[in-house]
Coordinates of C-alpha atoms and ligand atoms in Angstrom, one line a residue:
X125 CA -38.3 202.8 -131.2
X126 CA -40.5 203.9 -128.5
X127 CA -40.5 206.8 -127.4
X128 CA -39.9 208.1 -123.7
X129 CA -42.2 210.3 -122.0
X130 CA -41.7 213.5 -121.2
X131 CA -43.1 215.4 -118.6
X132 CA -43.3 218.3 -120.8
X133 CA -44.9 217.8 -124.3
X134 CA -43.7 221.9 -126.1
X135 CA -40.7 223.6 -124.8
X136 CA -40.6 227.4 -126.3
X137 CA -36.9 228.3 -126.0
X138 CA -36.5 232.7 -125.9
X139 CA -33.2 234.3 -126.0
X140 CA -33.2 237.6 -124.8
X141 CA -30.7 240.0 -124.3
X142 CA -32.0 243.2 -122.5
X143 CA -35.8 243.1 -123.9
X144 CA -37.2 244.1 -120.1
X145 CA -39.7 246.0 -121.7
X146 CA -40.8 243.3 -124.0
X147 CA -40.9 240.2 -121.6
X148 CA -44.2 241.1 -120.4
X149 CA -45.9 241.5 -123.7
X150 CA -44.7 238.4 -125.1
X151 CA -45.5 236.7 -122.6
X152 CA -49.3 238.1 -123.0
X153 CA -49.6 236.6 -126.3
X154 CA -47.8 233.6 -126.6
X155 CA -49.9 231.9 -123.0
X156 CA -53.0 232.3 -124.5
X157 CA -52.0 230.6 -127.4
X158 CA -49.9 227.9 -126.0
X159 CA -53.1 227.1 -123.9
X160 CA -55.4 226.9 -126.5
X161 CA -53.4 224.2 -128.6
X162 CA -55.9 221.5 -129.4
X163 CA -55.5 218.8 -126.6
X164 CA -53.8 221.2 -124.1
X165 CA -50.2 219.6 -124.3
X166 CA -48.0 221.0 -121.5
X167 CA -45.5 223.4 -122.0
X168 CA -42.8 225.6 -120.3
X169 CA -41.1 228.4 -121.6
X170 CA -37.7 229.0 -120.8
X171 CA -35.9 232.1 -121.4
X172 CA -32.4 232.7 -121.3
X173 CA -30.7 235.4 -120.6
X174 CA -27.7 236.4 -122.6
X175 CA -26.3 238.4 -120.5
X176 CA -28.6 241.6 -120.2
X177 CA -27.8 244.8 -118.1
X178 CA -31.4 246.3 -117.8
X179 CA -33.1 244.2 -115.7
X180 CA -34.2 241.3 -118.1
X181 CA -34.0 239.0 -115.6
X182 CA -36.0 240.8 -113.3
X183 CA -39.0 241.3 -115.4
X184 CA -38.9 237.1 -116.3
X185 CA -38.7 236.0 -112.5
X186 CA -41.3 238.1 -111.4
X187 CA -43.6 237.0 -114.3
X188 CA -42.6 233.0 -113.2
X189 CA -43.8 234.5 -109.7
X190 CA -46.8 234.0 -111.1
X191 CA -46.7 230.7 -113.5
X192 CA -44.1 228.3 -112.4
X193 CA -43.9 227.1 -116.3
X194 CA -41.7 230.2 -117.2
X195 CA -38.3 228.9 -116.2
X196 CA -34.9 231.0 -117.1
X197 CA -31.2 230.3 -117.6
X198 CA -29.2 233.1 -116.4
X199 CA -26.1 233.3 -118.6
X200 CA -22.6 234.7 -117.1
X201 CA -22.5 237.2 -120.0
X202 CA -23.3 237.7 -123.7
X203 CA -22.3 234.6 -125.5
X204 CA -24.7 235.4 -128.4
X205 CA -28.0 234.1 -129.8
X206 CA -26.8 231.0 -131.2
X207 CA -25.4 230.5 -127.9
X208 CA -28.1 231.3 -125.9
X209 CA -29.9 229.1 -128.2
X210 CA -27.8 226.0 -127.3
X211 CA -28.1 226.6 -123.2
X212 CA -32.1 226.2 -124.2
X213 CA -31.7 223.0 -126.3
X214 CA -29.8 221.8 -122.9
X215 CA -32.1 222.6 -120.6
X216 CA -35.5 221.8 -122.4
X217 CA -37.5 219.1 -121.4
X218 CA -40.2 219.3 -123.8
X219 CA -41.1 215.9 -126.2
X220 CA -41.0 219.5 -129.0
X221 CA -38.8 222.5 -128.8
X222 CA -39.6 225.7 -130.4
X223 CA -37.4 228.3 -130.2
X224 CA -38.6 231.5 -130.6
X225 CA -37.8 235.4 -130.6
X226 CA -38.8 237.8 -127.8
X227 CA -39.9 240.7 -129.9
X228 CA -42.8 238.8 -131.5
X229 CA -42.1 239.2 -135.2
X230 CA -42.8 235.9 -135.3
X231 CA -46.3 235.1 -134.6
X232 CA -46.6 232.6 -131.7
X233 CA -50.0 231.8 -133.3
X234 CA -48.1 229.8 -135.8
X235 CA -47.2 227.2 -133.0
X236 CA -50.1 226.0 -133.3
X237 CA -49.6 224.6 -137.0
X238 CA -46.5 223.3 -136.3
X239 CA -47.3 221.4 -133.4
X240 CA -50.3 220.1 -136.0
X241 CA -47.5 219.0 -138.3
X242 CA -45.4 217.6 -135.8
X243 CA -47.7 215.0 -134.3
X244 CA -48.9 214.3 -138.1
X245 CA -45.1 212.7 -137.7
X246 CA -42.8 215.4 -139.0
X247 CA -39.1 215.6 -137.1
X248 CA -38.3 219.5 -137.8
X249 CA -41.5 221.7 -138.8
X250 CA -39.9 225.1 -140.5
X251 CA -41.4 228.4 -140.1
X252 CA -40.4 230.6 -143.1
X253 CA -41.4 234.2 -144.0
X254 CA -43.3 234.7 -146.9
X255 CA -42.6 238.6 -146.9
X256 CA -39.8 240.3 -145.6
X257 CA -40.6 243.4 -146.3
X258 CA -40.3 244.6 -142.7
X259 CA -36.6 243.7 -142.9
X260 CA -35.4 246.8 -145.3
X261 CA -34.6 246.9 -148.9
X262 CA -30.2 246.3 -147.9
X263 CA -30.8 243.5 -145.2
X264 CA -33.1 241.5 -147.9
X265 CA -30.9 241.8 -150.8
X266 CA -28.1 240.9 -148.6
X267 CA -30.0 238.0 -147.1
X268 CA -31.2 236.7 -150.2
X269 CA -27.6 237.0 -151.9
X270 CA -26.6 234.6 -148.8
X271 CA -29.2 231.7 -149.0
X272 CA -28.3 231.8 -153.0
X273 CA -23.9 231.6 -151.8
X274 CA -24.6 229.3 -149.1
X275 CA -26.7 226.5 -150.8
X276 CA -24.3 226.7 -154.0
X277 CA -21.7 226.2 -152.0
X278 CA -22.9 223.8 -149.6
X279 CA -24.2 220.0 -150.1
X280 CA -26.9 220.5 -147.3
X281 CA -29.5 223.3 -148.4
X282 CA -30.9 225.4 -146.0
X283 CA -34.3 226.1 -146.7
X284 CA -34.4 229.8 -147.6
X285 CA -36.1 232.6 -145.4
X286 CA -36.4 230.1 -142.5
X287 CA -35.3 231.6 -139.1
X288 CA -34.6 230.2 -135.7
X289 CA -38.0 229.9 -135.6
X290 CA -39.1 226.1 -135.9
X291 CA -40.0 222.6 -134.1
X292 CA -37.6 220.1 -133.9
X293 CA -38.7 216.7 -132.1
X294 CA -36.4 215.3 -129.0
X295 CA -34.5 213.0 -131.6
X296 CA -33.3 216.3 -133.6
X297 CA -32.3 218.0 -130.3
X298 CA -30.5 215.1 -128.9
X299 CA -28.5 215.5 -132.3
X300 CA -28.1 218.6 -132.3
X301 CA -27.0 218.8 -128.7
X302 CA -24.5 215.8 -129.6
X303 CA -22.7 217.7 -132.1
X304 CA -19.4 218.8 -130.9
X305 CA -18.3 221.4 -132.3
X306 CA -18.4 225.6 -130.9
X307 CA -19.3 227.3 -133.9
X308 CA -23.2 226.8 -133.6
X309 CA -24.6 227.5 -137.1
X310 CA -27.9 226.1 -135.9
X311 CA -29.8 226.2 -139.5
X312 CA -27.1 224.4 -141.4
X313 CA -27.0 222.0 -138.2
X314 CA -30.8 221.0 -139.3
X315 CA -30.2 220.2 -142.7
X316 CA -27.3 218.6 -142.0
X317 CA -29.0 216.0 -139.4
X318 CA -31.1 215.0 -142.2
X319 CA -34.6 214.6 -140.1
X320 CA -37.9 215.1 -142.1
X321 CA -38.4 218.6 -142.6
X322 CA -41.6 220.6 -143.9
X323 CA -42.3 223.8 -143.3
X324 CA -45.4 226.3 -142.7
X325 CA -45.4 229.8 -143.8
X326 CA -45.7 233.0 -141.8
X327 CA -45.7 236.4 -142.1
X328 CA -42.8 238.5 -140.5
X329 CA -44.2 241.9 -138.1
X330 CA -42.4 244.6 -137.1
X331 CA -40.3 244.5 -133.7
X332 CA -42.8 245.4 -130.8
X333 CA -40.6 246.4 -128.7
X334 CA -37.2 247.5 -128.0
X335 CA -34.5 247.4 -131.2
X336 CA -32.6 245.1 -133.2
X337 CA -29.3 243.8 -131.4
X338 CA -27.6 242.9 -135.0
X339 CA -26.2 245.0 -136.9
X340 CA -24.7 244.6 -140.3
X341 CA -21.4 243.5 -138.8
X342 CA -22.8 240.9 -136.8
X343 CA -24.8 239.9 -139.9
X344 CA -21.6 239.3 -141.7
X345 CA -19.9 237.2 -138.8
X346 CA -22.5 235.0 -138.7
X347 CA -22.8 234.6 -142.7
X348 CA -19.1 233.7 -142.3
X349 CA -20.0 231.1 -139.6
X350 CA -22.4 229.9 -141.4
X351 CA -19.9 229.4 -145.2
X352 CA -17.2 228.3 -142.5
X353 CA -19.3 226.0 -140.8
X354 CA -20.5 223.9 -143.7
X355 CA -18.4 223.9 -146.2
X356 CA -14.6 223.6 -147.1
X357 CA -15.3 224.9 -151.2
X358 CA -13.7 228.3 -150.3
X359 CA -10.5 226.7 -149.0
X360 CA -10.0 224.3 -152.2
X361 CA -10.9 226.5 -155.2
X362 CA -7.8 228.2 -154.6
X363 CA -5.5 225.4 -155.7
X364 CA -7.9 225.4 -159.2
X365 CA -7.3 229.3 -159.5
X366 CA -3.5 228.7 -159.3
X367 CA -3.7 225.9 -161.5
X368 CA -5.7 228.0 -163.7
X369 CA -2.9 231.1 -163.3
X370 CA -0.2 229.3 -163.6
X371 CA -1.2 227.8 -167.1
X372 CA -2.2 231.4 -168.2
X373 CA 1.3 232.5 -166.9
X374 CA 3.4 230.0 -168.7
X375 CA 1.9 230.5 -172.2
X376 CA 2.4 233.9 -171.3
X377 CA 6.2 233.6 -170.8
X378 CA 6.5 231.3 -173.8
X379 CA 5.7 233.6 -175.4
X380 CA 7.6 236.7 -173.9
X381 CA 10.4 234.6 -174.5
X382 CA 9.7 233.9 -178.3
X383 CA 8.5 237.6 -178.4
X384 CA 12.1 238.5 -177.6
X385 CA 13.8 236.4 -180.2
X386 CA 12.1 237.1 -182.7
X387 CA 11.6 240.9 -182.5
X388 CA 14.2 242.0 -180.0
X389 CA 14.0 242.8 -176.3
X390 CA 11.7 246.3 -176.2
X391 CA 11.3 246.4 -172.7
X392 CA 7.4 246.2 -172.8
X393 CA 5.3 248.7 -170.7
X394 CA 4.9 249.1 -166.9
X395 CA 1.2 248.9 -166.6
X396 CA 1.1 245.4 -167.6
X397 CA 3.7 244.6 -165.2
X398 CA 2.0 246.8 -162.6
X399 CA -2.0 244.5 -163.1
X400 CA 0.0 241.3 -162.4
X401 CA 1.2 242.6 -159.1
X402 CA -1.9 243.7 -158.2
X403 CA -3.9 240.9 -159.7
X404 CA -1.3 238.3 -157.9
X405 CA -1.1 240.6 -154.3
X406 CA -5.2 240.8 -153.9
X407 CA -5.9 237.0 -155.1
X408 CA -2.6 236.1 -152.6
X409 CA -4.0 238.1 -149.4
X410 CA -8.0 237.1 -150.3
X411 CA -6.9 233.5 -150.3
X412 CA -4.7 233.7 -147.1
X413 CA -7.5 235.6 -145.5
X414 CA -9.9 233.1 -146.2
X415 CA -6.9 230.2 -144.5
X416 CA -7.2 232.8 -141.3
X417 CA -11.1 232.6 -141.4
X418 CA -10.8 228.7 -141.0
X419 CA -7.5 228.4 -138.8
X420 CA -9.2 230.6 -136.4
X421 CA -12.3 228.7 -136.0
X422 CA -9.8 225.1 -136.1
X423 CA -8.2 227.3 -133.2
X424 CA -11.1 227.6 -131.2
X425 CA -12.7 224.1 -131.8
X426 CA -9.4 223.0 -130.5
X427 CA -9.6 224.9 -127.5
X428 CA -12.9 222.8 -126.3
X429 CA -14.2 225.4 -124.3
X430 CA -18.1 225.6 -123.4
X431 CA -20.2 226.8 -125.9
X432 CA -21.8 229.3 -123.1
X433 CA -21.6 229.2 -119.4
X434 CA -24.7 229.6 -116.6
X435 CA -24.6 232.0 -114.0
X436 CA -27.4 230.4 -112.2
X437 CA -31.2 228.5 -113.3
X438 CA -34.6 229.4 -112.6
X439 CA -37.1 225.9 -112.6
X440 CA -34.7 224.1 -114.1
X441 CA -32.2 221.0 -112.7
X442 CA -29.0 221.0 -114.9
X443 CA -29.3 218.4 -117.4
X444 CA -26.7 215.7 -118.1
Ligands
UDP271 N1 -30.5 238.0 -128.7 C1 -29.7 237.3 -127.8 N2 -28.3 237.5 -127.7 C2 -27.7 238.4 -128.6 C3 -28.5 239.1 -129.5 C4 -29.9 238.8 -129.6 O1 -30.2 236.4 -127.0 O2 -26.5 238.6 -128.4 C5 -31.9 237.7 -128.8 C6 -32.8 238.9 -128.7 O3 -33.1 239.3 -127.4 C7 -34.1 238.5 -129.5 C8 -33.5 237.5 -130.5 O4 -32.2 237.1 -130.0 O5 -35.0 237.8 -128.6 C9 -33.5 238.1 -131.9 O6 -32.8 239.3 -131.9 P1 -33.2 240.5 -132.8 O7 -34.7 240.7 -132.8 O8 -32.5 241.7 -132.3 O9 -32.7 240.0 -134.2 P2 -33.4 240.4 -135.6 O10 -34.9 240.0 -135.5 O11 -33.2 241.8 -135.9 O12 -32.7 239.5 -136.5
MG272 MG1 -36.2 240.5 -134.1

């Protein structure tokens, strides 16, 4: 297949959602490099803003006064990273995508390596952290104990540590962008699509500016996305469980019932009675719970509604 040409070689896709005071720094370190990639491709950076309230916007359009390749979506509102993330894939017109955060702890010197691997003919070029020790002893353990749940659960692997930050080639984005569905669990999406992946490593820094806008509950939401998303094993193990129960119960009342005949009815003790109750309530609500976590998303797929929604677009013709 040949391949079209673009007019842009490297789009750099950068949600933010109020980082005025980091736009300006990013931007300082990320040209230089993006200009120095070997063969100059060209590039534009587009951000897109997820709804901020302190002047975001302000800070990108007066830095594209300057270089016409910084572009921006304006979102209507917050519609979330992964959203954000999607209105990029739309909108870029690079050969390459990269998306990457605002704050800089990813090192936009690492684009240059990927772009190395891409044009040595691989479709999605991974960046994953080799520390993460600027991430805090609970938010490690916690992501660590999600890669292991999600890739036991899950016939696609994602590779673990890997962030939003990677290249994926036009063909992965024109996949990606293809697939129908809301919930946008973009990692999972990769694996999924089954390009040729490799990665290069990276360390993680600290935020440079500005502070974190997820929080442990957010965290969580997304890990459910992401279980949700790809795989239906919490739904069905359910029916084994019961199976399981059930079998357990009935030997149980067999023998209850050969208890009574043979030694007489001695009304046996509360606290047993009491542990099956509770046993039987929690595994009945954790189960129906679960059913809620995937009706709810059936609900919203079903409701076909745009993934995000722009207010307005900066260098950038809507794209079909
Ligand atoms: N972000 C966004 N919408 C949101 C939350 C975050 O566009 O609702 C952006 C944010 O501005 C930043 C990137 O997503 O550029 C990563 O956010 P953050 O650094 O807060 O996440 P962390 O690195 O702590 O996981
Ligand atoms: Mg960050």
């Amino acid at each position: 297949m040949k391949s079209p040409t673009y007019p842009v070689v490297l789009t750099i896709i950068v949600p933010v959602k109020n980082e005025a005071d980091g736009i300006e720094h990013f931007l300082n370190r990320i040209v230089p490099v993006l200009e120095n990639i070997p063969k100059k491709p060209a590039w534009e950076i587009i951000f897109v803003d997820d709804g901020s309230t302190d002047g975001t916007l302000a800070e990108i359009l007066s830095s594209r006064s300057k270089d016409s390749r910084i572009c921006a979506v304006e979102l209507s509102r917050n519609f979330g990273k992964e959203a954000a993330l999607s209105a990029g894939l739309d909108h870029a017109r690079g050969a390459a995508v990269i998306p990457i955060d605002v704050d800089l702890q990813d090192p936009p010197e690492v684009i240059v390596a990927m772009v190395e691997k891409w044009r040595a003919g691989f479709e999605v070029v991974c960046g994953v952290r080799t520390n993460r020790q600027t991430d805090g002893f609970v938010k490690r353990s916690t992501a660590n104990l999600y890669y292991r749940i999600h890739n036991w659960l899950s016939d696609h692997k994602i590779i673990e540590h890997a962030g939003d930050f990677r290249l994926m080639d036009r063909r992965v984005v024109e996949v990606v962008r293809r697939l129908p569905e809301r919930n946008r669990f973009m990692k999972a999406l990769f694996s999924w699509s089954g390009f040729r992946e490799t990665t290069v490593e990276y360390q993680r820094n600290e935020r440079e500016a500005g502070t974190t806008k997820f929080n442990y509950f957010k965290l969580w939401r997304l890990a459910l996305d992401g279980i949700t998303a790809t795989t239906t094993v919490p739904l069905r193990i359910w029916s084994y469980l019961g199976f399981v129960l059930a079998a357990v119960g009935l030997v149980f009342a067999g023998w209850l019932v050969l208890d009574t005949i043979l030694r007489g009815n001695s009304v046996p003790g509360y606290s047993s009675l009491m542990v099956a109750v509770l046993v039987f309530g929690g595994i009945q609500l954790l189960s129906l719970g679960i059913l809620g976590e995937y009706v709810g998303r059936i609900l919203i797929e079903v409701k076909q509604r745009p993934v995000y929604i722009v207010r307005d677009s900066f260098g950038l013709e809507e794209r079909e």
